[in-house]
Amino acid sequence: MTGPLRPAFHEGQVLAAADLSASVEYARGLATRHARHLHEWGIAEGLGLVTANRTDPQTNARFVEVSVEPGVAIDGTGREVVLTEPVVLRESGFEEVNGADQPTDDPYPVFLTAADREPAASPRPDSCAGTATKTRVEESYQILFGRLGDELLVADQQPPAIGDPPADPPARWLVLLGYVRWTDGHFSGIETKARGVGVRFAGVRADTVSARSGALTLRTSQSVQEGGPVMVLTGGDPPSLVFGLYQGGGTVAPLMTVAANGNLTIEGSFSGRISAGTTLVTSGTATDGMLLPLPSGVSAEQVADGRVVVHVHLTPRTPPAPADTTLYSPVEATVDRDRRIRCRARLYDPVMAPGEVVERPGTVDFLVLATVAATNGGG
């Protein structure tokens, strides 16, 4: 076994067609191994299915014309597949594959695969032999319709061996472009995912990603979109890791920040799995009739089924007295099984209103302790 062979030339060498072809194949092999082993195969740009509304001139039925947008895909063999202009899907091609099926609402898969073709240009005459031969190969494509369930074939494809060249016909690698719906002899819609299998996009294989600008940004779309999530790792002074949402102008509103000293700052509440024996606390002030809140991370279902035990401590709050001679006396400060507060107080002023006792809703300071029971398995 040998490694890749790199062509070498010397002065006075007679070059045969095989020598020139070897130079091309060596360059193709470099690009193929890079795409195959440093990247994950899939759609790199464009190639989305798009629709345009149409009307059948014979039946006046409305349907959609489906096209594939221009774009680039890298297949699992490392070969690049390029569409330079939109391609309209042929309904006749669909009928050839699925025309015998019973009517169904299930979407059918659409695949892209690489194909070699002879270009349409006229062959160039060979000056020595005087014969006309093809001097170019068009690295083209083929769009295929699949049967229901054929999208599962995508996951079953096996990559070639390390040293194998780019996949040339008859080898074929399927790239899923999406799905089409078929109704009454026409396309009626498109989907990007069906039966748990969605369109696959190209990725990268790397253990290290370095940023030249000093900041590394991860976002879920190619362009900055207001309200879209973003994560920014900066190596400034001080360094930080920020997760937030884009605002207008491309600025980031932080939702969570990890500082260089390990401090964590979050804008919302913090919740997570709680283990047996853990105690969570919340406190505040409540008035008569209010429902007491549970500590963050504890649900009403956990309390109801006994996974969490709740303890409540109430302290009646003495309100400002209408007069210096007013006497205040809490009558009731309780909480029921639904955590609803019952708080009543009596006011009596022997000077201003002798013999008159007034009862009114009161206020309490509360402390709610939620303890995870040891019988819940730790969560």
PDB file of N, CA, C and O in Angstrom, residues 16 19 55 82 100 160 165 181 185 206 245 266 293-294 304 327-328 339 345 359:
ATOM      1  N   ALA A  16       2.406  12.749 -21.085  1.00  0.00           N
ATOM      2  CA  ALA A  16       1.268  12.012 -21.632  1.00  0.00           C
ATOM      3  C   ALA A  16      -0.009  12.498 -20.973  1.00  0.00           C
ATOM      4  O   ALA A  16       0.013  13.214 -19.958  1.00  0.00           O
ATOM      5  N   ASP A  19      -0.185  11.800 -17.312  1.00  0.00           N
ATOM      6  CA  ASP A  19       0.550  12.682 -16.409  1.00  0.00           C
ATOM      7  C   ASP A  19      -0.280  13.906 -16.032  1.00  0.00           C
ATOM      8  O   ASP A  19      -0.316  14.325 -14.876  1.00  0.00           O
ATOM      9  N   THR A  55     -51.913  27.661 -11.175  1.00  0.00           N
ATOM     10  CA  THR A  55     -53.285  27.217 -11.408  1.00  0.00           C
ATOM     11  C   THR A  55     -53.303  26.289 -12.619  1.00  0.00           C
ATOM     12  O   THR A  55     -52.742  26.614 -13.673  1.00  0.00           O
ATOM     13  N   VAL A  82     -22.772  21.291  -6.981  1.00  0.00           N
ATOM     14  CA  VAL A  82     -23.075  22.709  -7.157  1.00  0.00           C
ATOM     15  C   VAL A  82     -24.269  22.881  -8.085  1.00  0.00           C
ATOM     16  O   VAL A  82     -24.314  22.272  -9.168  1.00  0.00           O
ATOM     17  N   ALA A 100     -47.980   5.386  -8.708  1.00  0.00           N
ATOM     18  CA  ALA A 100     -48.897   4.276  -8.433  1.00  0.00           C
ATOM     19  C   ALA A 100     -49.374   4.248  -6.985  1.00  0.00           C
ATOM     20  O   ALA A 100     -50.222   3.429  -6.628  1.00  0.00           O
ATOM     21  N   PRO A 160     -16.543   6.304   2.359  1.00  0.00           N
ATOM     22  CA  PRO A 160     -15.479   5.499   1.751  1.00  0.00           C
ATOM     23  C   PRO A 160     -14.261   5.406   2.665  1.00  0.00           C
ATOM     24  O   PRO A 160     -14.171   6.089   3.686  1.00  0.00           O
ATOM     25  N   PRO A 165     -10.651   7.741  -3.673  1.00  0.00           N
ATOM     26  CA  PRO A 165     -10.803   9.006  -4.398  1.00  0.00           C
ATOM     27  C   PRO A 165     -12.230   9.528  -4.283  1.00  0.00           C
ATOM     28  O   PRO A 165     -13.096   8.883  -3.695  1.00  0.00           O
ATOM     29  N   ARG A 181     -45.225  17.411  -0.904  1.00  0.00           N
ATOM     30  CA  ARG A 181     -46.554  16.794  -0.782  1.00  0.00           C
ATOM     31  C   ARG A 181     -47.189  16.743  -2.165  1.00  0.00           C
ATOM     32  O   ARG A 181     -46.979  17.635  -3.000  1.00  0.00           O
ATOM     33  N   GLY A 185     -52.397  14.992  -8.555  1.00  0.00           N
ATOM     34  CA  GLY A 185     -51.544  15.132  -9.736  1.00  0.00           C
ATOM     35  C   GLY A 185     -50.629  16.320  -9.744  1.00  0.00           C
ATOM     36  O   GLY A 185     -50.003  16.624 -10.778  1.00  0.00           O
ATOM     37  N   ALA A 206     -13.663  19.651  14.712  1.00  0.00           N
ATOM     38  CA  ALA A 206     -12.534  20.389  15.275  1.00  0.00           C
ATOM     39  C   ALA A 206     -12.562  20.290  16.788  1.00  0.00           C
ATOM     40  O   ALA A 206     -13.628  20.379  17.401  1.00  0.00           O
ATOM     41  N   LEU A 245     -29.443  37.715  23.887  1.00  0.00           N
ATOM     42  CA  LEU A 245     -30.278  37.885  22.702  1.00  0.00           C
ATOM     43  C   LEU A 245     -29.828  39.141  21.962  1.00  0.00           C
ATOM     44  O   LEU A 245     -29.470  40.145  22.588  1.00  0.00           O
ATOM     45  N   ILE A 266     -27.200  35.946  36.242  1.00  0.00           N
ATOM     46  CA  ILE A 266     -28.320  35.602  35.377  1.00  0.00           C
ATOM     47  C   ILE A 266     -29.435  36.614  35.574  1.00  0.00           C
ATOM     48  O   ILE A 266     -29.609  37.177  36.665  1.00  0.00           O
ATOM     49  N   PRO A 293     -46.007  31.640  47.197  1.00  0.00           N
ATOM     50  CA  PRO A 293     -45.234  31.031  46.119  1.00  0.00           C
ATOM     51  C   PRO A 293     -44.354  29.892  46.627  1.00  0.00           C
ATOM     52  O   PRO A 293     -44.025  29.836  47.816  1.00  0.00           O
ATOM     53  N   LEU A 294     -43.998  28.994  45.720  1.00  0.00           N
ATOM     54  CA  LEU A 294     -43.024  27.953  46.035  1.00  0.00           C
ATOM     55  C   LEU A 294     -41.636  28.432  45.645  1.00  0.00           C
ATOM     56  O   LEU A 294     -41.484  29.264  44.746  1.00  0.00           O
ATOM     57  N   ALA A 304     -47.574  17.898  45.609  1.00  0.00           N
ATOM     58  CA  ALA A 304     -48.797  17.098  45.683  1.00  0.00           C
ATOM     59  C   ALA A 304     -48.494  15.611  45.816  1.00  0.00           C
ATOM     60  O   ALA A 304     -49.194  14.890  46.539  1.00  0.00           O
ATOM     61  N   LEU A 327     -54.817  50.178  69.665  1.00  0.00           N
ATOM     62  CA  LEU A 327     -54.251  48.882  70.011  1.00  0.00           C
ATOM     63  C   LEU A 327     -54.465  47.914  68.843  1.00  0.00           C
ATOM     64  O   LEU A 327     -55.547  47.869  68.249  1.00  0.00           O
ATOM     65  N   TYR A 328     -53.414  47.133  68.541  1.00  0.00           N
ATOM     66  CA  TYR A 328     -53.466  46.193  67.412  1.00  0.00           C
ATOM     67  C   TYR A 328     -53.302  44.787  67.959  1.00  0.00           C
ATOM     68  O   TYR A 328     -52.398  44.509  68.755  1.00  0.00           O
ATOM     69  N   ARG A 339     -51.879  26.615  50.255  1.00  0.00           N
ATOM     70  CA  ARG A 339     -50.926  27.697  50.537  1.00  0.00           C
ATOM     71  C   ARG A 339     -51.587  29.078  50.430  1.00  0.00           C
ATOM     72  O   ARG A 339     -50.950  30.066  50.107  1.00  0.00           O
ATOM     73  N   ALA A 345     -56.888  40.813  61.654  1.00  0.00           N
ATOM     74  CA  ALA A 345     -56.403  41.560  62.820  1.00  0.00           C
ATOM     75  C   ALA A 345     -57.529  42.451  63.356  1.00  0.00           C
ATOM     76  O   ALA A 345     -58.457  42.823  62.624  1.00  0.00           O
ATOM     77  N   GLU A 359     -62.357  44.771  62.883  1.00  0.00           N
ATOM     78  CA  GLU A 359     -61.575  43.645  62.362  1.00  0.00           C
ATOM     79  C   GLU A 359     -61.361  43.856  60.858  1.00  0.00           C
ATOM     80  O   GLU A 359     -62.293  44.186  60.133  1.00  0.00           O
TER      81      GLU A 359
END
